[in-house]
Each structure stands twice: as C-alpha cells, then as structure tokens.
CSV table of C-alpha atoms and ligand atoms in Angstrom, one decimal:
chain,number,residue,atom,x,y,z
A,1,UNK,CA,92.8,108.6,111.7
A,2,UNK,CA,93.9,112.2,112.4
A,3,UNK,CA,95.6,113.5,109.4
A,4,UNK,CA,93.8,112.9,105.8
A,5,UNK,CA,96.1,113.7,102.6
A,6,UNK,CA,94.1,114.8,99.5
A,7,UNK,CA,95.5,114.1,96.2
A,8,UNK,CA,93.7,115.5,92.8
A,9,UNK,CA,95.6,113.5,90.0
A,10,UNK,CA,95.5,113.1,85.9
A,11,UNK,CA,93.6,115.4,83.5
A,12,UNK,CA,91.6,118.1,85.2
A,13,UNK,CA,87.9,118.0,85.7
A,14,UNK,CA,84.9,120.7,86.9
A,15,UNK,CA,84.2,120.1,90.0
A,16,UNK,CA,87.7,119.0,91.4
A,17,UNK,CA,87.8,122.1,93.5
A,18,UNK,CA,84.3,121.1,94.8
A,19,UNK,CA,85.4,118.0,96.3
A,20,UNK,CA,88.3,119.4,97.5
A,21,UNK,CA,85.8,122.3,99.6
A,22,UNK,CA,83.5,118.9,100.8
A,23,UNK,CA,86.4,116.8,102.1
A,24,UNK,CA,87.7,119.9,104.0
A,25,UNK,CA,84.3,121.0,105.9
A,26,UNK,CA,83.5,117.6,106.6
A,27,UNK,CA,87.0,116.1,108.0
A,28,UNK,CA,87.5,119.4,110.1
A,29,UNK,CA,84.4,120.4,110.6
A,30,UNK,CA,82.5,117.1,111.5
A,31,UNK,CA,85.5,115.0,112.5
A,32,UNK,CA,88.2,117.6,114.2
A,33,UNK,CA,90.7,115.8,111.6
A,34,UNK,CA,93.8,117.6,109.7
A,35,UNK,CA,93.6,117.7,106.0
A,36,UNK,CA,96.7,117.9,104.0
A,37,UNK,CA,96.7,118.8,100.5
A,38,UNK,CA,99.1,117.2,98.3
A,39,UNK,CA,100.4,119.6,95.5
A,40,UNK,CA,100.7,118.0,91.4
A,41,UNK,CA,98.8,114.9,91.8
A,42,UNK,CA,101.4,112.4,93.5
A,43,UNK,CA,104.5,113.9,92.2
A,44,UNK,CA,104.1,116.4,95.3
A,45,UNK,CA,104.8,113.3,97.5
A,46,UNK,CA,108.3,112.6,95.7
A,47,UNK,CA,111.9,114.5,96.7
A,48,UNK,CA,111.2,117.8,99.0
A,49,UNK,CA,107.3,117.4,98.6
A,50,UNK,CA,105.0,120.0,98.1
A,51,UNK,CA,102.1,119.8,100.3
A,52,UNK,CA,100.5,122.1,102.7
A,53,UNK,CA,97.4,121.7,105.5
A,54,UNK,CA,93.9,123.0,104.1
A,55,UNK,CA,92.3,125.5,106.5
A,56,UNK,CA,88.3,126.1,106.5
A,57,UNK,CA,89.8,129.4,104.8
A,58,UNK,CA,91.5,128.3,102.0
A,59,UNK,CA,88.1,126.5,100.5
A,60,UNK,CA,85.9,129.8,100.4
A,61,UNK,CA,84.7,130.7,97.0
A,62,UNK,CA,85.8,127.4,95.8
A,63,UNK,CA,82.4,125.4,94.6
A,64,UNK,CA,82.3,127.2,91.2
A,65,UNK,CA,86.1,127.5,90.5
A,66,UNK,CA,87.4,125.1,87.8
A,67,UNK,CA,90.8,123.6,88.1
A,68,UNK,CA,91.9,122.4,90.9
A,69,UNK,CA,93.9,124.6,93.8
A,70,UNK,CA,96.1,121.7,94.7
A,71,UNK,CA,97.5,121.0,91.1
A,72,UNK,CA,97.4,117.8,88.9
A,73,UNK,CA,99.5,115.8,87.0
A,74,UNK,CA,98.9,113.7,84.2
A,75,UNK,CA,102.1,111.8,84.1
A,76,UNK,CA,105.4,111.8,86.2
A,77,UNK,CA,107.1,109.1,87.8
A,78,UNK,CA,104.7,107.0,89.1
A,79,UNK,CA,104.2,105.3,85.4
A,80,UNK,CA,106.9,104.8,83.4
A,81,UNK,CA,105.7,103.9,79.4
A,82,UNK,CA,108.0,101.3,78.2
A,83,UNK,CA,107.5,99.1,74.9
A,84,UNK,CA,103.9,99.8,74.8
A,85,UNK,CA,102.9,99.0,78.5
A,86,UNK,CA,102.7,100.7,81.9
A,87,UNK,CA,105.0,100.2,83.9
A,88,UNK,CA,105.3,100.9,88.0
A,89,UNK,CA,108.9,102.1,89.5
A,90,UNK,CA,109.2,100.5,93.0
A,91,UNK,CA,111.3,103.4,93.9
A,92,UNK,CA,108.5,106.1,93.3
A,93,UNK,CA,106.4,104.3,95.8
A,94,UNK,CA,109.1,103.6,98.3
A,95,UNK,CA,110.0,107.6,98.7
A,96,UNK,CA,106.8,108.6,98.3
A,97,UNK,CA,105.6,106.0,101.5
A,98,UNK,CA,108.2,107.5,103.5
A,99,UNK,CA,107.2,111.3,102.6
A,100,UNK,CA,103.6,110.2,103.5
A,101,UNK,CA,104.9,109.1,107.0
A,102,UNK,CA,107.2,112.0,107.6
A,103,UNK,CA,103.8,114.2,106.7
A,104,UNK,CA,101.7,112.6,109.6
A,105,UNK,CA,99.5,111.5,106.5
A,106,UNK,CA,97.2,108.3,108.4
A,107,UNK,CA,95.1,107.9,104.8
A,108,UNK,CA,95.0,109.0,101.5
A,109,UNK,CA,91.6,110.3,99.4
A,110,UNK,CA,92.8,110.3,96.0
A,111,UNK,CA,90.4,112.5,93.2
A,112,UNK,CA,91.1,110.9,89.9
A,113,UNK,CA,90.6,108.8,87.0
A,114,UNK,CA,91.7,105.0,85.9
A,115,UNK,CA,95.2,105.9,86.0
A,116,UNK,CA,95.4,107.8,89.0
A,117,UNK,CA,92.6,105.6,90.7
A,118,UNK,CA,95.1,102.2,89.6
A,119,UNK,CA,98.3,104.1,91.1
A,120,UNK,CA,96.2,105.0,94.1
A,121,UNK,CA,95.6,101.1,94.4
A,122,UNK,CA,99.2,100.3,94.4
A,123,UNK,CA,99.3,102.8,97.8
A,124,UNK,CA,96.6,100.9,99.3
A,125,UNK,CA,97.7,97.9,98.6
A,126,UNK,CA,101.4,99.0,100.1
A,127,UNK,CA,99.7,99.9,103.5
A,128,UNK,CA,98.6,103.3,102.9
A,129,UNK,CA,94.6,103.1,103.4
A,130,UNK,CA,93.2,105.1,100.2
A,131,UNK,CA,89.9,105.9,99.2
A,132,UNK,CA,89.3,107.3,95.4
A,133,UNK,CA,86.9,109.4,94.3
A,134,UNK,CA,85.9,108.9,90.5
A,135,UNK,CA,86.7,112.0,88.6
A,136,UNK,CA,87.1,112.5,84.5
A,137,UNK,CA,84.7,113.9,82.2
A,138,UNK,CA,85.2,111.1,80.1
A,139,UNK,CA,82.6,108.9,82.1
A,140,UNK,CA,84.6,105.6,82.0
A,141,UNK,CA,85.5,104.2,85.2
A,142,UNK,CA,84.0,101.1,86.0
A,143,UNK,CA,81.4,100.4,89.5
A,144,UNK,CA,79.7,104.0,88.7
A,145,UNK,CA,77.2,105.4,87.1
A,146,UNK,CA,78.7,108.7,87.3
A,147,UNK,CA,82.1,110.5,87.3
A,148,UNK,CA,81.8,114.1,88.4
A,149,UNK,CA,82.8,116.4,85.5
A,150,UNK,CA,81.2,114.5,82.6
A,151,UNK,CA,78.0,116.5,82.7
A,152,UNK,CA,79.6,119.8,82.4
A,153,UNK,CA,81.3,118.7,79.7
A,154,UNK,CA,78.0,117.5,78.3
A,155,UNK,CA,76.7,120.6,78.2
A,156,UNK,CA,79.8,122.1,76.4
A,157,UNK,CA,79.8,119.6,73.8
A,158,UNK,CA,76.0,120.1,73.4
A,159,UNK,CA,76.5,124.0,73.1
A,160,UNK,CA,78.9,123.7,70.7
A,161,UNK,CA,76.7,120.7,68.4
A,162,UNK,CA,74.0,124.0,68.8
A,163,UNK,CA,76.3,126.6,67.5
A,164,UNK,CA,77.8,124.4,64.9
A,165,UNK,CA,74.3,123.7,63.6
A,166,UNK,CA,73.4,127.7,62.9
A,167,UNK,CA,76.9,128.2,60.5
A,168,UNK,CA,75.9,125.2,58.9
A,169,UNK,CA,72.8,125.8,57.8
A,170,UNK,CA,73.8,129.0,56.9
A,171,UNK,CA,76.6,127.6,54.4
A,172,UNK,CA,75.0,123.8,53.4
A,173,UNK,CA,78.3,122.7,54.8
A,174,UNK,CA,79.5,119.6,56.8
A,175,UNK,CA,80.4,120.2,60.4
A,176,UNK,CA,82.4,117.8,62.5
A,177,UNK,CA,83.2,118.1,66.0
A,178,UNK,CA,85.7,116.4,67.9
A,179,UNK,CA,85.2,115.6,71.2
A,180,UNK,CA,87.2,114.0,74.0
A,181,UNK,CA,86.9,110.1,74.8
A,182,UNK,CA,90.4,108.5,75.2
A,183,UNK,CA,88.8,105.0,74.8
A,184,UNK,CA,84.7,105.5,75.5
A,185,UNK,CA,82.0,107.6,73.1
A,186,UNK,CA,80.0,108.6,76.2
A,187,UNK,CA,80.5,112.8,75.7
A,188,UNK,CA,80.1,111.9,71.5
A,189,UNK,CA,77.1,110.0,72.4
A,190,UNK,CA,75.0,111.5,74.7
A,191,UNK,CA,75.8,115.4,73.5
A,192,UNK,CA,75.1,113.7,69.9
A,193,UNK,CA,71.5,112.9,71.0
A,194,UNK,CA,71.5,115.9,73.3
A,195,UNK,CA,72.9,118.2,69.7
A,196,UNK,CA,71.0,116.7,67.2
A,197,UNK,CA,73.9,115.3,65.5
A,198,UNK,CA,72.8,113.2,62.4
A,199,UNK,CA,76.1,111.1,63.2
A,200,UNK,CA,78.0,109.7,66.0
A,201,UNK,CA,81.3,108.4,65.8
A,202,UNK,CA,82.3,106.0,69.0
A,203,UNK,CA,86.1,104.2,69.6
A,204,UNK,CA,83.6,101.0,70.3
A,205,UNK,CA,81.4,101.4,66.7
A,206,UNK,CA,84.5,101.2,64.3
A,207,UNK,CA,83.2,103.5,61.2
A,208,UNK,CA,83.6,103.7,57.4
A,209,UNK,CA,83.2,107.2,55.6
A,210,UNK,CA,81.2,105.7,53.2
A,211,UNK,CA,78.6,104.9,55.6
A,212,UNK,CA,79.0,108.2,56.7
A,213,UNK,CA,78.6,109.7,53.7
A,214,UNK,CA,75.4,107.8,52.7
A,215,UNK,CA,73.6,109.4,55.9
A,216,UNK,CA,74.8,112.7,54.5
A,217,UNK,CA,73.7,111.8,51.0
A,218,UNK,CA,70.3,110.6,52.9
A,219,UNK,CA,69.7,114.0,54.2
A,220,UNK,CA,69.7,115.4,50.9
A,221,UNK,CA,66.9,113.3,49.6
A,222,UNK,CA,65.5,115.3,52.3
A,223,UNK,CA,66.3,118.9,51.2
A,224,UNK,CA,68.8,118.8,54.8
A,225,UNK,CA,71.8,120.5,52.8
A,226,UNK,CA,73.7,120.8,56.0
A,227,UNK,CA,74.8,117.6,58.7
A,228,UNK,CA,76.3,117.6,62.1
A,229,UNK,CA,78.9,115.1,63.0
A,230,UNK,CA,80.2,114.6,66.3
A,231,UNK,CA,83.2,111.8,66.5
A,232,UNK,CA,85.3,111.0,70.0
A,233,UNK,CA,88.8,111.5,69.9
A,234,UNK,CA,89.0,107.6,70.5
A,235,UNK,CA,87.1,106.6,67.1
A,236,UNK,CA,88.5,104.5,64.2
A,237,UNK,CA,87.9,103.5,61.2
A,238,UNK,CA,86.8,99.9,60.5
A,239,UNK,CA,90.3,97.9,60.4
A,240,UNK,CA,92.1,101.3,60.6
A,241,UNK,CA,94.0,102.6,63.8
A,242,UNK,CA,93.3,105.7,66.3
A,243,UNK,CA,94.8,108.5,65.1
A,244,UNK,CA,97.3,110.0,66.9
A,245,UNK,CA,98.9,114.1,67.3
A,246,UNK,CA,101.9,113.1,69.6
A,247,UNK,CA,103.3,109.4,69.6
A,248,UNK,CA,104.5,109.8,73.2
A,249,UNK,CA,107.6,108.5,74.8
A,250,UNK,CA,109.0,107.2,78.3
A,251,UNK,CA,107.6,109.9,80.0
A,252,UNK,CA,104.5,110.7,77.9
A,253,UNK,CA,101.5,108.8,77.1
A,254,UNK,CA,100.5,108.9,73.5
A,255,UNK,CA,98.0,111.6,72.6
A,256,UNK,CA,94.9,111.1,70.3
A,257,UNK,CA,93.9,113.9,68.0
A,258,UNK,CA,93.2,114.1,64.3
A,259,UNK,CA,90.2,111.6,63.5
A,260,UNK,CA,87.7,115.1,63.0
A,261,UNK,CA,89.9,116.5,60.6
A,262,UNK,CA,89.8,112.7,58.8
A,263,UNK,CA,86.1,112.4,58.7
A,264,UNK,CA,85.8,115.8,57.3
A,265,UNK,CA,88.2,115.6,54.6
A,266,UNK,CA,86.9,112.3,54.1
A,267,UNK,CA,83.6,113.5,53.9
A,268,UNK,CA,84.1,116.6,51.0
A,269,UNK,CA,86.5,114.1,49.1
A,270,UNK,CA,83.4,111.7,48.6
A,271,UNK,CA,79.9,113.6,49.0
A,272,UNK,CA,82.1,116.9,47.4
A,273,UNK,CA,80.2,119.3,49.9
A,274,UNK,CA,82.2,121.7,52.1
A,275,UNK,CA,83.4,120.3,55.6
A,276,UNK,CA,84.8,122.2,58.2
A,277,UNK,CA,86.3,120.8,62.0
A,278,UNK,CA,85.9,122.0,65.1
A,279,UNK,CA,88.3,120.3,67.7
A,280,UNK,CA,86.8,121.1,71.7
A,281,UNK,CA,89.2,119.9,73.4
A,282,UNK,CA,90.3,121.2,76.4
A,283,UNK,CA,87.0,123.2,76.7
A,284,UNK,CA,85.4,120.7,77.7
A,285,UNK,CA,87.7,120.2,80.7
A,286,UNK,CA,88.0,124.3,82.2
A,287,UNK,CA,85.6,126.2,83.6
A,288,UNK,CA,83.1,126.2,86.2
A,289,UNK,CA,81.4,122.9,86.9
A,290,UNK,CA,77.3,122.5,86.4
A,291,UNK,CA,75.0,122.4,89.0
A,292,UNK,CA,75.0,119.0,89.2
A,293,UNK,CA,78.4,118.8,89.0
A,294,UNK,CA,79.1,120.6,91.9
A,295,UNK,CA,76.4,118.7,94.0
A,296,UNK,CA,78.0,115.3,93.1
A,297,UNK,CA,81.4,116.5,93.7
A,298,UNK,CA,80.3,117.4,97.1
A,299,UNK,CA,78.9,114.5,97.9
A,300,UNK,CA,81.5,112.4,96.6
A,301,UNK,CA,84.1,114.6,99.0
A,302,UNK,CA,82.1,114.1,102.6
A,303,UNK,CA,81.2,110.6,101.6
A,304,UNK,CA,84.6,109.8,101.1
A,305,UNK,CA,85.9,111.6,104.5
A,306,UNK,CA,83.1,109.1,106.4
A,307,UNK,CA,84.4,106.0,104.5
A,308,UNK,CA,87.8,107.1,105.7
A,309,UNK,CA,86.5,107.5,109.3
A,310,UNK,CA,84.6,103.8,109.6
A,311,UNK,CA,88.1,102.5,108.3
A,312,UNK,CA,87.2,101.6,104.6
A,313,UNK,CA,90.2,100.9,102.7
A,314,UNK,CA,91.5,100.1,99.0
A,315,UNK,CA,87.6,101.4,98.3
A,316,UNK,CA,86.1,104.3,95.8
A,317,UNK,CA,82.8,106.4,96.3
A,318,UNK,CA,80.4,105.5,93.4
A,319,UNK,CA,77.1,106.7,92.3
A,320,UNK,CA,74.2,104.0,92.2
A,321,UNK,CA,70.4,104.2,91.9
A,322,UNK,CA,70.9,108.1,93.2
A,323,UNK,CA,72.8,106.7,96.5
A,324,UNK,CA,76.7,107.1,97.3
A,325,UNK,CA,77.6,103.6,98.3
A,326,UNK,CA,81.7,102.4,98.1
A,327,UNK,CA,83.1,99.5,95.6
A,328,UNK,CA,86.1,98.4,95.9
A,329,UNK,CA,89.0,100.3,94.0
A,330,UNK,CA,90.4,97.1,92.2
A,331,UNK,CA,87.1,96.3,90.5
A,332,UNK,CA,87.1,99.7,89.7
A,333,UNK,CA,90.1,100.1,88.0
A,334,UNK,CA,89.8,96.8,86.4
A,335,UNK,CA,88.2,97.3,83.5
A,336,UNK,CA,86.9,100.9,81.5
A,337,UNK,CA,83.3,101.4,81.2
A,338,UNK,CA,82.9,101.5,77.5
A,339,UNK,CA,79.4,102.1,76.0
A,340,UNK,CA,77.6,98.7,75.0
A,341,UNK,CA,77.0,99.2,71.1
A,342,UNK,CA,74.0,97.0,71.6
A,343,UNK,CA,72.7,99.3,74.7
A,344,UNK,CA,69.5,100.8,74.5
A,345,UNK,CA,70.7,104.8,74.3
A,346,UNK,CA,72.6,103.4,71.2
A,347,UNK,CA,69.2,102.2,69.9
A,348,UNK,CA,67.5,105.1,70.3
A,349,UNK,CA,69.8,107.4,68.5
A,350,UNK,CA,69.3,105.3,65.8
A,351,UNK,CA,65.9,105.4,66.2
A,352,UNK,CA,65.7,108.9,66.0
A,353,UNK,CA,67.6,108.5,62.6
A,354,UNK,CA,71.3,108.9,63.9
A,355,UNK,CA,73.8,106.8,62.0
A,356,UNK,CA,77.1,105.8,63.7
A,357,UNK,CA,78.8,104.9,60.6
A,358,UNK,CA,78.7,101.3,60.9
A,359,UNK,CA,79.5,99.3,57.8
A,360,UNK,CA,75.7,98.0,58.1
A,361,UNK,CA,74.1,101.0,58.8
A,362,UNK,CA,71.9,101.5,56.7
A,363,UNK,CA,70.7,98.4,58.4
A,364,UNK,CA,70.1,100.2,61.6
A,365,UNK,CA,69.1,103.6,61.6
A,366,UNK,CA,65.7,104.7,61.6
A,367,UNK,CA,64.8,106.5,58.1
A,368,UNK,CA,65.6,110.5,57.9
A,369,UNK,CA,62.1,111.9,58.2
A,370,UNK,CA,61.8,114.1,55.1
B,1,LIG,O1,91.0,111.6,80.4
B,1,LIG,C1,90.4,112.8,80.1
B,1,LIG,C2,91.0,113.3,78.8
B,1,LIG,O2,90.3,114.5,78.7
B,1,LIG,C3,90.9,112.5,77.5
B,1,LIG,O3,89.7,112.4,76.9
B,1,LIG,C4,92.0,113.1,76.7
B,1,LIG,O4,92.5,112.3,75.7
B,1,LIG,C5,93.0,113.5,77.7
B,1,LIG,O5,92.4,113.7,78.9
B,1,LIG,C6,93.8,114.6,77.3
B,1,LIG,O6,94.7,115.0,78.3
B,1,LIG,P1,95.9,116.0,78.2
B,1,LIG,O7,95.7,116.8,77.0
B,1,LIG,O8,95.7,116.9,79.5
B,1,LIG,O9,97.1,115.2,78.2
C-alpha cells in the first residue's frame, strides 16, 4: 500500500473535514503513504478525474470546518433510478477502475452513508480494496452504534425544539418541527426527549392526527396551552404514504418534505388552535461539528488508515462499547438501522408522557402531569 485515495460521498455531514485531517496525519505522517483526494464523491473518478494529493498543509485549520474540502455528491452516475429501483451501470465502474489505476490509487477509504458505503462495496468487491467510514447524521447504518455527524445535528434539532418552545408559549400555538430522517426517527427521537417535545413522529411509528391531537387536547386539561411536535421527514400516516417535495427521476432520487406542514394543518383543522412549521433542514447538516463529533471523526480517519495498512478489505470502521473495531461493509450496508418501536428509549419517552401518535396511544403514554 503506498497511495490511499479518499472519497467523501452523499449528503454532507459535520465532521467530514475532520476525518479527512485524521486520514492525512496518520497515512503520511505514521506510514510515509500518499494520500489522494478524490474530488465530488466518485464522480471525480469518471472522464478527466478530478483528484489531487493531500499535503500535511492542505488539512490545517480543518477540525472545525463543516463541509467537506474534497466535495460530495449525492447522485451521479454510479446509481441510475429506474422503475423504482437502484440500478448499477457496469460502465461507471469499469472507467472509474481504470482512473483509479492510472492514479496510482492501491486502496480506497470511502466517508459515506448506505448509498455511498453500498457503491463503495461494488469497488471492493471489483478488486479495489476499500474501507468505509460511516458518516450521515441520520444515524442509520447498520454494525454501528454511531455515525459521526448525528450528534451535531442533535444538538441543532434540540436548539431549535428550545427556541420553538419560547414563541409558543408566548402565542398558545402549535409548533411542529421537521427534522431530517430519510427512513429512521433517530434525530426526531432523541432531540424529542432531548427538547421536551410532547410528540414524536417516527417513519417506523405510523401516526394518526387524531392521536395527535388528543395529546394536545391532553395538555389542555392541564392548563399547557402550547405543544411541541417534532416529526422526521420519513414519517407517515397510518395506511398513508411519505410525503414527497420532488418525485425524482433517472438521475434523482425522490426527495421527502412536506409531512410538518401536514401535521400542523392537521393539527388547527381538528383541535382549532394555531400551528405554525418550522422545516430544519439542511441546518442540521452545515456547520461546524461538536466536540464529539470531531473526536469520532478523528478516530474513525486514523483507524481506517491502520485497517488499510494490516490489509483489511471490503470492511468499515464502527463504534462499539466505546472501541473502534471493523465489520464488514456488506453486513453493513445490508440493512438500515431503524429504531426498534418496542426499544427502551421509545419507552421512556413515553414514560415521560411523550405520545408518538400511535393509533393506541393513549394506551401507551404515561399521563401529562398536570
Ligand atoms: O441522508 C441524509 C439526509 O440528510 C436525509 O435525511 C435527507 O432526506 C437527505 O439527506 C437530503 O439530501 P439532499 O437535500 O442533499 O438531497
């Protein structure tokens, strides 16, 4: 191994340029080994590539910068959508192998999520050796505890559930906040607990508004004039669909958006009190990463450079019990990490009186404590 190419691919994340710092000091300055950075996620290695070596210099300043210096990319030709599915061009690959050659590139750390993770897989499995490191504040790959990112957006979600409650209390209004969460209600669910939201909407609890609106009804048996929702992006009603903002094409993956906007105009039309929606969005995404964060980031980078080194292959760095260890990138991709609805942080939210909107809520949820 002499040459290391570093690929940051699909949605951004806080602490991308962090790893990106880590696998630089660590390959050059621990194992005297080239780094080449890899420019838009894996579109830099199609037609003239864009690409470029990383120098000890170019990583200065770069623990607390969001983004990512390299670029990313969170479609292209690497995934083409057709009639509903995913599907991989042959061709993408078979340039891109070459370009890797014709780079010197010996292995391949790829920063990303499921989809980037998966098309990292079909290098491995091709000949290129990869290791991934999990990245997306969304908190759903598979074989870790942790993706770097996720926390930061935590706290951004959880700073915005804070402000919402001050303007709601002042007006005895409604407020619902969207959050991201493609297909998992881990950001809805722990800044929900983290906020003080009195309900949490998850893609994996389909809701009713009704059920909803009896927990807002609930509070006002209480004197609580004013409730917090928080709802992921991902959320649906019970027999309903997602709700979509772009339908998406050959090139684009559909985009969710819309379901905050339907729980609060949902929520006025049956309980008649004002509702307002606040959509976070990409927030939660730019900026610089937490503390934590930036530590796990870091790790991640010089853990994957040594996995590289010992010859691990077709493998991704994971968080367990507190330790880096590696799993292997199939198992990995194979299957989201959704959040258990029976799991125990689930109980305790409703414990602490949250309602998630279930159809048998009322069932579930601890009493509001008037
Ligand atoms: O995967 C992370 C994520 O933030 C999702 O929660 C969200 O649906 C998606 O990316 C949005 O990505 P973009 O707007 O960049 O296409």
């Amino acid at each position: 191994m002499k040459t290391i190419g570093l690929i940051t691919g699909g949605g951004d994340a806080p602490g991308l340029n962090a790893v990106i710092r880590a696998v630089v000091k660590t390959a050059i300055g621990v194992y005297n080994l080239k780094v080449v950075g890899v420019e838009d996620g894996f579109e830099g290695l199609l037609s003239e590539t864009k690409a470029r070596e990383l120098k000890p210099e170019d990583v200065r300043g770069l623990l607390p910068r969001g983004g990512t210096i390299l670029g990313t990319r969170n479609r292209g030709r690497f995934v083409v959508h057709d009639t509903g599915g995913a599907v991989k061009p042959e061709e993408s690959y078979r340039e891109a192998i070459a370009n890797i050659g014709r780079l010197g590139i010996d292995g391949l750390i790829v920063v990303g999520g499921e989809g980037s993770l998966g098309i990292g897989l079909e290098f491995d499995r091709r000949g290129v050796p990869v290791v991934g490191v999990p990245k997306t504040i969304d908190n759903d790959l598979a074989c870790t505890e942790l993706t770097f990112g996720f926390l930061t957006a935590l706290d951004i979600a959880t700073e915005a559930l804070d402000r919402l409650h001050t303007t709601a209390a002042s007006h005895d209004r409604v407020m619902v906040l969207e959050v991201m969460g493609r297909h998992t209600g881990w950001i809805a669910l722990h800044s929900g607990i983290a906020g003080g939201a009195d309900v949490i909407l998850i893609p994996e609890i389909p809701f009713t508004c009704e059920a909803v609106a009896e927990k807002i009804y609930e509070r006002e048996r209480c004197e609580r004039q004013f409730s917090i929702v928080v709802v992921a992006e991902g959320s649906s009603p019970v027999g309903g669909q997602e709700i979509y903002q772009d339908a998406g094409d050959r090139q684009h993956a559909p985009r969710l958006g819309g379901v905050g906007n339907f729980v609060a105009q949902q929520i006025e039309r049956i309980t008649g009190k004002e509702s307002r929606c606040v959509v976070l969005g990409h927030l939660q995404r730019g900026g610089s990463p937490n503390a934590f964060d930036r530590m796990l980031a870091s790790n991640y980078g010089s853990c994957a450079v040594r996995a590289l080194v010992r010859g691990e292959r077709g493998r991704m760095v994971a968080l367990h019990a507190a330790d880096i260890i590696t799993v292997p990138l199939q198992k990995a991709c194979a299957n989201l990490k959704t959040v258990p609805a029976e799991s125990q942080l689930v109980r305790t939210a409703r414990d602490l009186g949250i309602s998630f909107g279930a159809p048998d809520e009322a069932r579930h949820h601890g009493k509001e404590v008037c």
